[in-house]
PDB file of C-alpha atoms in Angstrom:
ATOM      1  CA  UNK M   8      83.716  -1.637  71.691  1.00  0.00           C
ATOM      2  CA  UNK M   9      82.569   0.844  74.410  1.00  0.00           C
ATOM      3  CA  UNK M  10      84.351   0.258  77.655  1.00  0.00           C
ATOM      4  CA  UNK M  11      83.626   2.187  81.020  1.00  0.00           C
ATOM      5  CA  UNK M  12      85.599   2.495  83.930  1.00  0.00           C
ATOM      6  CA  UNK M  13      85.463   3.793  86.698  1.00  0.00           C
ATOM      7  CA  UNK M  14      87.717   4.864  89.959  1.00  0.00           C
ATOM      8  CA  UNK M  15      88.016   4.530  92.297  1.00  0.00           C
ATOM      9  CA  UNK M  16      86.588   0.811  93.089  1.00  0.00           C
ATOM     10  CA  UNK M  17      86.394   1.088  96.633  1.00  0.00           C
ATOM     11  CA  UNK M  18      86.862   4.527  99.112  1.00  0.00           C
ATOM     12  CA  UNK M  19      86.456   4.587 102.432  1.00  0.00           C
ATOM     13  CA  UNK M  20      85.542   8.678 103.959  1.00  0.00           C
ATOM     14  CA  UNK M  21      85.210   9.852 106.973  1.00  0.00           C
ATOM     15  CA  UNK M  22      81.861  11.943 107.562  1.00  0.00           C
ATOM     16  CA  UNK M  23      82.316  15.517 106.657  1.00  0.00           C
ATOM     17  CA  UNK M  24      84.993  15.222 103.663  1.00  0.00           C
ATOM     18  CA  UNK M  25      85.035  15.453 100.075  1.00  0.00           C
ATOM     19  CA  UNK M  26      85.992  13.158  97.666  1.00  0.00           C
ATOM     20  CA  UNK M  27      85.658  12.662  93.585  1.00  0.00           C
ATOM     21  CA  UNK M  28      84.289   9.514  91.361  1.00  0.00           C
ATOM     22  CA  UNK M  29      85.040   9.040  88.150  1.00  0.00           C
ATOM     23  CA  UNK M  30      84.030   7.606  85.468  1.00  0.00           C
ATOM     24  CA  UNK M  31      85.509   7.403  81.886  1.00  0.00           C
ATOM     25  CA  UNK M  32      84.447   5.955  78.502  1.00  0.00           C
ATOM     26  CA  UNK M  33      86.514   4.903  75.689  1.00  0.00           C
ATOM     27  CA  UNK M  34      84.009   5.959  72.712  1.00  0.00           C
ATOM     28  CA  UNK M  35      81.960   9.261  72.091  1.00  0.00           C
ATOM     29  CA  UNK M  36      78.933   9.635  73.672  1.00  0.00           C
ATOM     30  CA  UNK M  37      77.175  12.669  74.792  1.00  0.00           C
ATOM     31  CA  UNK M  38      74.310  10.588  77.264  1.00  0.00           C
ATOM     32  CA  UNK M  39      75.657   9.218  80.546  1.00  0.00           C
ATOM     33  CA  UNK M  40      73.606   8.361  83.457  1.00  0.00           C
ATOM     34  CA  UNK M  41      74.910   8.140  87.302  1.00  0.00           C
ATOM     35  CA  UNK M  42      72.633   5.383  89.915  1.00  0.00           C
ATOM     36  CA  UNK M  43      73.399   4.264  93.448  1.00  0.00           C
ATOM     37  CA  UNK M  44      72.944   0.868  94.557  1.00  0.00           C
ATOM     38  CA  UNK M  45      72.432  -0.531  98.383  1.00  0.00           C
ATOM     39  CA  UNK M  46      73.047  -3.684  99.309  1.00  0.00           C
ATOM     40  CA  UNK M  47      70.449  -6.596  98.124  1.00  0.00           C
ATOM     41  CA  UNK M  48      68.894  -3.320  96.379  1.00  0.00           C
ATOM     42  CA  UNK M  49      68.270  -2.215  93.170  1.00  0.00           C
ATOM     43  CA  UNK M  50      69.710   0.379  90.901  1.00  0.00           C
ATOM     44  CA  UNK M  51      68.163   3.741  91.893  1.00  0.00           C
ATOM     45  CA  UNK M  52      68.750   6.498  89.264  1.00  0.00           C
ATOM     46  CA  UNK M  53      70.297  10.258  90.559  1.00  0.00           C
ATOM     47  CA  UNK M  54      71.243  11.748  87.204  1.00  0.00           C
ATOM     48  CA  UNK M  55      70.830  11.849  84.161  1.00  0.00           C
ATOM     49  CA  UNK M  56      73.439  14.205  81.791  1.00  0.00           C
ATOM     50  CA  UNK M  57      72.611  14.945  78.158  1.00  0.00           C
ATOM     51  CA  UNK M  58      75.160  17.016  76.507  1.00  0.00           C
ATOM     52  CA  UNK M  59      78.358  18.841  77.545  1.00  0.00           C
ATOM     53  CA  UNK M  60      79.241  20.384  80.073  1.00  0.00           C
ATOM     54  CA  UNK M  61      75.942  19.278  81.994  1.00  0.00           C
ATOM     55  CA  UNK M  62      75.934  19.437  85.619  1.00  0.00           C
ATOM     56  CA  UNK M  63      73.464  18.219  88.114  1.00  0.00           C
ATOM     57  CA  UNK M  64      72.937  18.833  91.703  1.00  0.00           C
ATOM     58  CA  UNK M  65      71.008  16.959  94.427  1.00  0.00           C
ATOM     59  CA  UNK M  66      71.983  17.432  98.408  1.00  0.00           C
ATOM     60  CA  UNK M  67      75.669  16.883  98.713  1.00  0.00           C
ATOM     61  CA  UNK M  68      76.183  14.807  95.300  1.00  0.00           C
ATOM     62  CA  UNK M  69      76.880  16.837  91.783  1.00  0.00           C
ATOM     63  CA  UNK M  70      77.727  15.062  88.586  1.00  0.00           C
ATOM     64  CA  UNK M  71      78.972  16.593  85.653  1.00  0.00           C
ATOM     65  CA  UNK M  72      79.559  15.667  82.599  1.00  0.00           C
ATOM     66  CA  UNK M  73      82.805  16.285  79.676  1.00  0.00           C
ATOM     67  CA  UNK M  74      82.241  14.663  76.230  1.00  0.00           C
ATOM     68  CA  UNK M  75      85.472  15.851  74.945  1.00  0.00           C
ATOM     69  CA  UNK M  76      87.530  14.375  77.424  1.00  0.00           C
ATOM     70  CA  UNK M  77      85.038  11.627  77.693  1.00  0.00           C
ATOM     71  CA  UNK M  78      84.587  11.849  81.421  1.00  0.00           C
ATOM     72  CA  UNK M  79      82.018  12.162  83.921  1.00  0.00           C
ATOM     73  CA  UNK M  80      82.875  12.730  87.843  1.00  0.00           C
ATOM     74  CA  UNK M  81      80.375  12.607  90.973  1.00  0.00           C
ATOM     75  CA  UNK M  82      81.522  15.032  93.568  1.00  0.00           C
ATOM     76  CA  UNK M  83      80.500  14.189  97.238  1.00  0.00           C
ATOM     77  CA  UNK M  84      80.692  16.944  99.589  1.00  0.00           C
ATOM     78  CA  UNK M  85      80.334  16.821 103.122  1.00  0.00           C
ATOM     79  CA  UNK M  86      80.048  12.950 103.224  1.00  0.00           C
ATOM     80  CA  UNK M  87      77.270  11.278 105.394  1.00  0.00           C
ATOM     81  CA  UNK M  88      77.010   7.423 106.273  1.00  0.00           C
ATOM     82  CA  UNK M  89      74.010   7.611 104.290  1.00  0.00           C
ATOM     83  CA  UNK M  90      75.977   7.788 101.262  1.00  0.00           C
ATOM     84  CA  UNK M  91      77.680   4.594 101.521  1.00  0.00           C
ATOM     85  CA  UNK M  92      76.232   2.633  98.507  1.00  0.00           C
ATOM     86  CA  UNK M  93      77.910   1.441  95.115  1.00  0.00           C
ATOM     87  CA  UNK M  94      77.672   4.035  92.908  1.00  0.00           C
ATOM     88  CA  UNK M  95      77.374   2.913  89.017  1.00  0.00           C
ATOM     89  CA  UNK M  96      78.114   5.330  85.950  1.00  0.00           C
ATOM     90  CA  UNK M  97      76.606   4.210  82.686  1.00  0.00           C
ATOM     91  CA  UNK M  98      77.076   5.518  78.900  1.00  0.00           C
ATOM     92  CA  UNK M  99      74.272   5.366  76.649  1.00  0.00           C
ATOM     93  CA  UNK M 100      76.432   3.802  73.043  1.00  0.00           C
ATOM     94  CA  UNK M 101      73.999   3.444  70.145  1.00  0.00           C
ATOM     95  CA  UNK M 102      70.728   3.273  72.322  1.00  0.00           C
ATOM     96  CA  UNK M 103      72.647   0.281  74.673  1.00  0.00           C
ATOM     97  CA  UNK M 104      73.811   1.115  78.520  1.00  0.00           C
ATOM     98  CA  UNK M 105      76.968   0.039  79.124  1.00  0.00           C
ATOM     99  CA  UNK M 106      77.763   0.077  82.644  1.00  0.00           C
ATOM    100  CA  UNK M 107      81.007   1.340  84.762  1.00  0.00           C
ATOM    101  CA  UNK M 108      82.235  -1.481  87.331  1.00  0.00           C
ATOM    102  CA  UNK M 109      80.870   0.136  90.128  1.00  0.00           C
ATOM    103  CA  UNK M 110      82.154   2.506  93.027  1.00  0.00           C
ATOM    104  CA  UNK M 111      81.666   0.831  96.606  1.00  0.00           C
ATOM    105  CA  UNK M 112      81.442   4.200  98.881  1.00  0.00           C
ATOM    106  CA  UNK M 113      81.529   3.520 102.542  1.00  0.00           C
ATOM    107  CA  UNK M 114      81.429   6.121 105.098  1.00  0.00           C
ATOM    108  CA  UNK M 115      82.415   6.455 108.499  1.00  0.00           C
ATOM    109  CA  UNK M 116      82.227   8.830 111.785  1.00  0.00           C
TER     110      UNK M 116
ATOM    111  CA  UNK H   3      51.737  -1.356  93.190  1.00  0.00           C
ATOM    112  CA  UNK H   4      53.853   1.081  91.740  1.00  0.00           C
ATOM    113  CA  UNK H   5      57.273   1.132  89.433  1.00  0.00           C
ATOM    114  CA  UNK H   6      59.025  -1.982  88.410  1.00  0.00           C
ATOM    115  CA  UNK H   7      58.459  -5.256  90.367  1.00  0.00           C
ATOM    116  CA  UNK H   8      60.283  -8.600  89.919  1.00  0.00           C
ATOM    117  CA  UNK H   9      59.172 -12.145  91.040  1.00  0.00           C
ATOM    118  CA  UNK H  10      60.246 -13.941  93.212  1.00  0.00           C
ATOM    119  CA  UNK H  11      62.885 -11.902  95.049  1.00  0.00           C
ATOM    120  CA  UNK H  12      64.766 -15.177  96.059  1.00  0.00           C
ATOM    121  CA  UNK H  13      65.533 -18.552  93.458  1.00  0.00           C
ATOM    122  CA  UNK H  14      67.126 -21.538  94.371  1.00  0.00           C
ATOM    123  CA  UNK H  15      67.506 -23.921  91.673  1.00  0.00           C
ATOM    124  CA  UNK H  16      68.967 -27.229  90.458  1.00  0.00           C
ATOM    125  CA  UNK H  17      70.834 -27.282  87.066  1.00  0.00           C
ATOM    126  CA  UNK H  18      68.100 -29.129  85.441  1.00  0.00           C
ATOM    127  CA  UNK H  19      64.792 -27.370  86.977  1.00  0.00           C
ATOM    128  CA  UNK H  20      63.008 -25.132  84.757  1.00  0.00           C
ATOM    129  CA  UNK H  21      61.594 -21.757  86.369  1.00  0.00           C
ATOM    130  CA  UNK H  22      60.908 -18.047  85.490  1.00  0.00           C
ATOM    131  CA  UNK H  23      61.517 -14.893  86.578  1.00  0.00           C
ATOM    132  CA  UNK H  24      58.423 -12.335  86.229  1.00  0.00           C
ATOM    133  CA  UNK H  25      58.867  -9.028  85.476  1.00  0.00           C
ATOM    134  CA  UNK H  26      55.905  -6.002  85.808  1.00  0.00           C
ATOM    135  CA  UNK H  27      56.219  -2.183  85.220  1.00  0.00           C
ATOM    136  CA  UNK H  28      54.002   0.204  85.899  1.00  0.00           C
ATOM    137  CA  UNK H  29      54.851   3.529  84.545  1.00  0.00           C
ATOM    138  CA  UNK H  30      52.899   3.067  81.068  1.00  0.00           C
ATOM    139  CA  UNK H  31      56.554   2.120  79.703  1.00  0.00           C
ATOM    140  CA  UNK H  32      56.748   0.510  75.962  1.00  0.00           C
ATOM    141  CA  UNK H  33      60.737  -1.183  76.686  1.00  0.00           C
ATOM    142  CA  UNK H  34      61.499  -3.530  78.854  1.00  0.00           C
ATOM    143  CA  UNK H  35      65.208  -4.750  79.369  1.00  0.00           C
ATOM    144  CA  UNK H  36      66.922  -7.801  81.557  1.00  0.00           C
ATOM    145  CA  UNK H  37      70.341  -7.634  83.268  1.00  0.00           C
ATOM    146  CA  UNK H  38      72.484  -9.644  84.667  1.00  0.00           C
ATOM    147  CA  UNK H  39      74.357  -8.596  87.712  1.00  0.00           C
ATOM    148  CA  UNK H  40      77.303 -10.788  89.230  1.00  0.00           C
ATOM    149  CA  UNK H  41      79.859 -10.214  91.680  1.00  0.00           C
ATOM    150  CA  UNK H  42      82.430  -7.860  90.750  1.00  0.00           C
ATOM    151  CA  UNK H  43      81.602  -7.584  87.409  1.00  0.00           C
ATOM    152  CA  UNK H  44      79.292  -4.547  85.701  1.00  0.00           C
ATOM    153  CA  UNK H  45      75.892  -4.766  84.354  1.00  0.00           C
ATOM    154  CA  UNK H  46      75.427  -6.937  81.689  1.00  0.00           C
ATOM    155  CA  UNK H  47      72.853  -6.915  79.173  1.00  0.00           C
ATOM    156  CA  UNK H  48      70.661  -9.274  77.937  1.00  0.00           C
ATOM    157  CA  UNK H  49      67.846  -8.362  76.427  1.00  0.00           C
ATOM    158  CA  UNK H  50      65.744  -5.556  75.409  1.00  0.00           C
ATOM    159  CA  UNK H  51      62.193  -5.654  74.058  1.00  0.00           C
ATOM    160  CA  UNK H  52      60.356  -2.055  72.554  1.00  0.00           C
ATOM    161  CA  UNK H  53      56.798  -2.609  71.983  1.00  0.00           C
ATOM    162  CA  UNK H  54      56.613  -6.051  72.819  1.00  0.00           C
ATOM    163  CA  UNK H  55      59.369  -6.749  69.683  1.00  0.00           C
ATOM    164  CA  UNK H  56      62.899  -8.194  70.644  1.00  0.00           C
ATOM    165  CA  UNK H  57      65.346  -5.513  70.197  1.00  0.00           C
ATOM    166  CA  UNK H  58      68.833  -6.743  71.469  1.00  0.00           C
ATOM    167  CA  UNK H  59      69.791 -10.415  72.374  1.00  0.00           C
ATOM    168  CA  UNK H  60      73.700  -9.621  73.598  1.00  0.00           C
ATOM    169  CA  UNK H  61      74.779 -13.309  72.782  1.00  0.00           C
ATOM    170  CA  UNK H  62      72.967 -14.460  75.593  1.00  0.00           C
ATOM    171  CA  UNK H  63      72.975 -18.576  75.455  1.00  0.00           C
ATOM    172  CA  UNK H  64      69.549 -20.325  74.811  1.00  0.00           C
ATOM    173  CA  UNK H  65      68.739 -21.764  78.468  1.00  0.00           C
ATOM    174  CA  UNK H  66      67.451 -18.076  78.617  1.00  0.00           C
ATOM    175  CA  UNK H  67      64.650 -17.545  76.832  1.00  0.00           C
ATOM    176  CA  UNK H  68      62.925 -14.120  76.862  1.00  0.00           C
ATOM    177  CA  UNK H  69      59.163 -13.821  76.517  1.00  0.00           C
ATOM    178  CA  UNK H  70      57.112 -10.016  76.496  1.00  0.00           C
ATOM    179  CA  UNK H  71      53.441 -10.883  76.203  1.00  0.00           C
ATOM    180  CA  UNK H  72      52.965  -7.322  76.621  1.00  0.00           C
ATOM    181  CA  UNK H  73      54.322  -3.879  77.270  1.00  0.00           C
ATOM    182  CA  UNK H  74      53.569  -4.603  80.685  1.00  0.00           C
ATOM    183  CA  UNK H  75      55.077  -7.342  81.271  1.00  0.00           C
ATOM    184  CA  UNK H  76      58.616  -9.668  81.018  1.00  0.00           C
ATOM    185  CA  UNK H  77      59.666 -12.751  81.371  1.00  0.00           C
ATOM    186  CA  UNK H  78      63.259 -14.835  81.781  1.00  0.00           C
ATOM    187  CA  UNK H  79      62.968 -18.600  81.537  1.00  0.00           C
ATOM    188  CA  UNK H  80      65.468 -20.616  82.616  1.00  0.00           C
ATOM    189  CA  UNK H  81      65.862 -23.662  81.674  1.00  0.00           C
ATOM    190  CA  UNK H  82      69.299 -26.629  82.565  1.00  0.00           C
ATOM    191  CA  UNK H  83      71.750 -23.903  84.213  1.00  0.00           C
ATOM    192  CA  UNK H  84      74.638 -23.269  85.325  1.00  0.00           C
ATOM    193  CA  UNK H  85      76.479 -22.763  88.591  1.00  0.00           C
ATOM    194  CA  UNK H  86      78.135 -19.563  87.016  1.00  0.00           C
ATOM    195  CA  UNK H  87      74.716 -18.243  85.936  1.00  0.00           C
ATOM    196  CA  UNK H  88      73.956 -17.575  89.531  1.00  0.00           C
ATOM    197  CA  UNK H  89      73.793 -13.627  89.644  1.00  0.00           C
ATOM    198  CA  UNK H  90      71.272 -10.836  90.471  1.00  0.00           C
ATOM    199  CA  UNK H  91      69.041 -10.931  87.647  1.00  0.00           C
ATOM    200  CA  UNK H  92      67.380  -6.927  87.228  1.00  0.00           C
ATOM    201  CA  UNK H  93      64.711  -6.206  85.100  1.00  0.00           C
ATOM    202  CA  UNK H  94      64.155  -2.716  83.821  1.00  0.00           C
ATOM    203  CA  UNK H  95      61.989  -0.342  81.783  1.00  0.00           C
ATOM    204  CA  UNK H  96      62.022   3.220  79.801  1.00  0.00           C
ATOM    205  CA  UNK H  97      59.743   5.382  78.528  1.00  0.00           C
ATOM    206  CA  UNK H  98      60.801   3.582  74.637  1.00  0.00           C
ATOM    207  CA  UNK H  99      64.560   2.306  73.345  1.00  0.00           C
ATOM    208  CA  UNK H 100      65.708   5.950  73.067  1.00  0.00           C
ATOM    209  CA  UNK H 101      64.440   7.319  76.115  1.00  0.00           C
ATOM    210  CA  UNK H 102      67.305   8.521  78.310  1.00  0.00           C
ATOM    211  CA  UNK H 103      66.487   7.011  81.230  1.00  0.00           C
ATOM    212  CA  UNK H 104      65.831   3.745  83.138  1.00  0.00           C
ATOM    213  CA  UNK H 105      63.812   2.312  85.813  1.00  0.00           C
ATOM    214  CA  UNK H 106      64.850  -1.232  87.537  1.00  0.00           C
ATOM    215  CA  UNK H 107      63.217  -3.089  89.449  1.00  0.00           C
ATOM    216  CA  UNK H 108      64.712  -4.667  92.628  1.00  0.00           C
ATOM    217  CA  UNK H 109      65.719  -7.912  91.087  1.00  0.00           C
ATOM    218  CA  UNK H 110      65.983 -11.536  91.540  1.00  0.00           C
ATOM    219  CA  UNK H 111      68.763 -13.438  93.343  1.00  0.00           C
ATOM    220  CA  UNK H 112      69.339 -16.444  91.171  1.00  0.00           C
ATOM    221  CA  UNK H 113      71.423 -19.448  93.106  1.00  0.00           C
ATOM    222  CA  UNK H 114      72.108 -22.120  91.015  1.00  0.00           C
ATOM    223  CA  UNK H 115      73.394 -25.839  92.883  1.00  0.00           C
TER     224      UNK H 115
END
């Protein structure tokens, strides 16, 4: 069975750093997919990362993506408070998403 | 309206009401999927329909019932449920089963008394 984790489950930033998420799956899988969440919101998709050794940039968030050591991480640089969301990383097993517990980012001055 | 829209936002139900949750994409999509989200737990899901044929039911007990009319559209009834089945309830949609990615709508928060 496929599991997905994720860590960390909660970080608190200040504005202006850099931090790491990441997210790790316990089967092969060469599709994995990164979406933010606000609060009473829905799932909002940033990346999607096909093969290995994908990366994928947009503003001050870049995923990437290692099927051999079955990890995926979403680099934040220079944070912003409009980054704090709950970041989800999901792997694509046998045409099924199955979903990372979630990353609650929350950024502050 | 454009995208994936779910109705109604907000549910507050008794365990033995009956209600539905409505689900409508428009992006020309042929799969349609339904999630459930609860607190501190990831996405589960539920069910998956591609082409208007079920394609997944992930053990999901039978006071939900799926229904896909069309390609367009999705429904959840809910029928005699439970206080743990109060969640955030997503609906989604692809392209077709193997299309790489997903578009959800913004979901329906289910209380059940």
């Amino acid at each position: 069975e496929l599991k997905v984790e994720q860590n960390p489950l909660f970080l608190s930033m200040q504005e202006g750093k850099n931090y790491t998420i990441y997210c790790n799956y316990s089967t092969t899988s060469d599709r994995l997919y990164w979406y933010r969440q606000d609060p009473g919101k829905s799932l909002e998709s940033l990346f999607v990362l096909l093969s290995n050794g994908a990366v994928k940039q947009e503003g001050r968030l870049m995923a990437s993506l290692d099927t051999k050591a079955r990890l995926s991480t979403l680099h934040i640089t220079a944070a912003v408070h409009d980054l704090s969301a709950t970041y989800f990383c999901a792997v694509d097993n046998t045409d099924k998403l199955i979903f990372g517990t979630g990353t609650r980012l929350q950024v502050f001055p | 309206e454009t995208g994936v829209t779910q109705t109604p936002r907000h549910l507050v139900m008794g365990m033995t009401n009956k209600k539905s949750l409505k689900c409508e994409q428009h992006l020309g999509h042929n799969a349609m999927y339904w999630y459930k989200q609860s607190a501190k737990k990831p996405l589960e899901l539920m069910f998956v329909y591609n082409f208007k044929e079920q394609t997944e039911n992930n053990s999901v007990p039978s006071r939900f019932s799926p229904e896909c009319p069309n390609s367009s559209h999705l429904f959840l009834h809910l029928h005699t449920l439970q206080p743990e089945d109060s969640a955030l309830y997503l609906c989604a949609s692809s392209q077709d089963r193997l299309a790489p990615e997903q578009f959800f709508g913004p979901g329906t928060r289910l209380t059940v008394l």
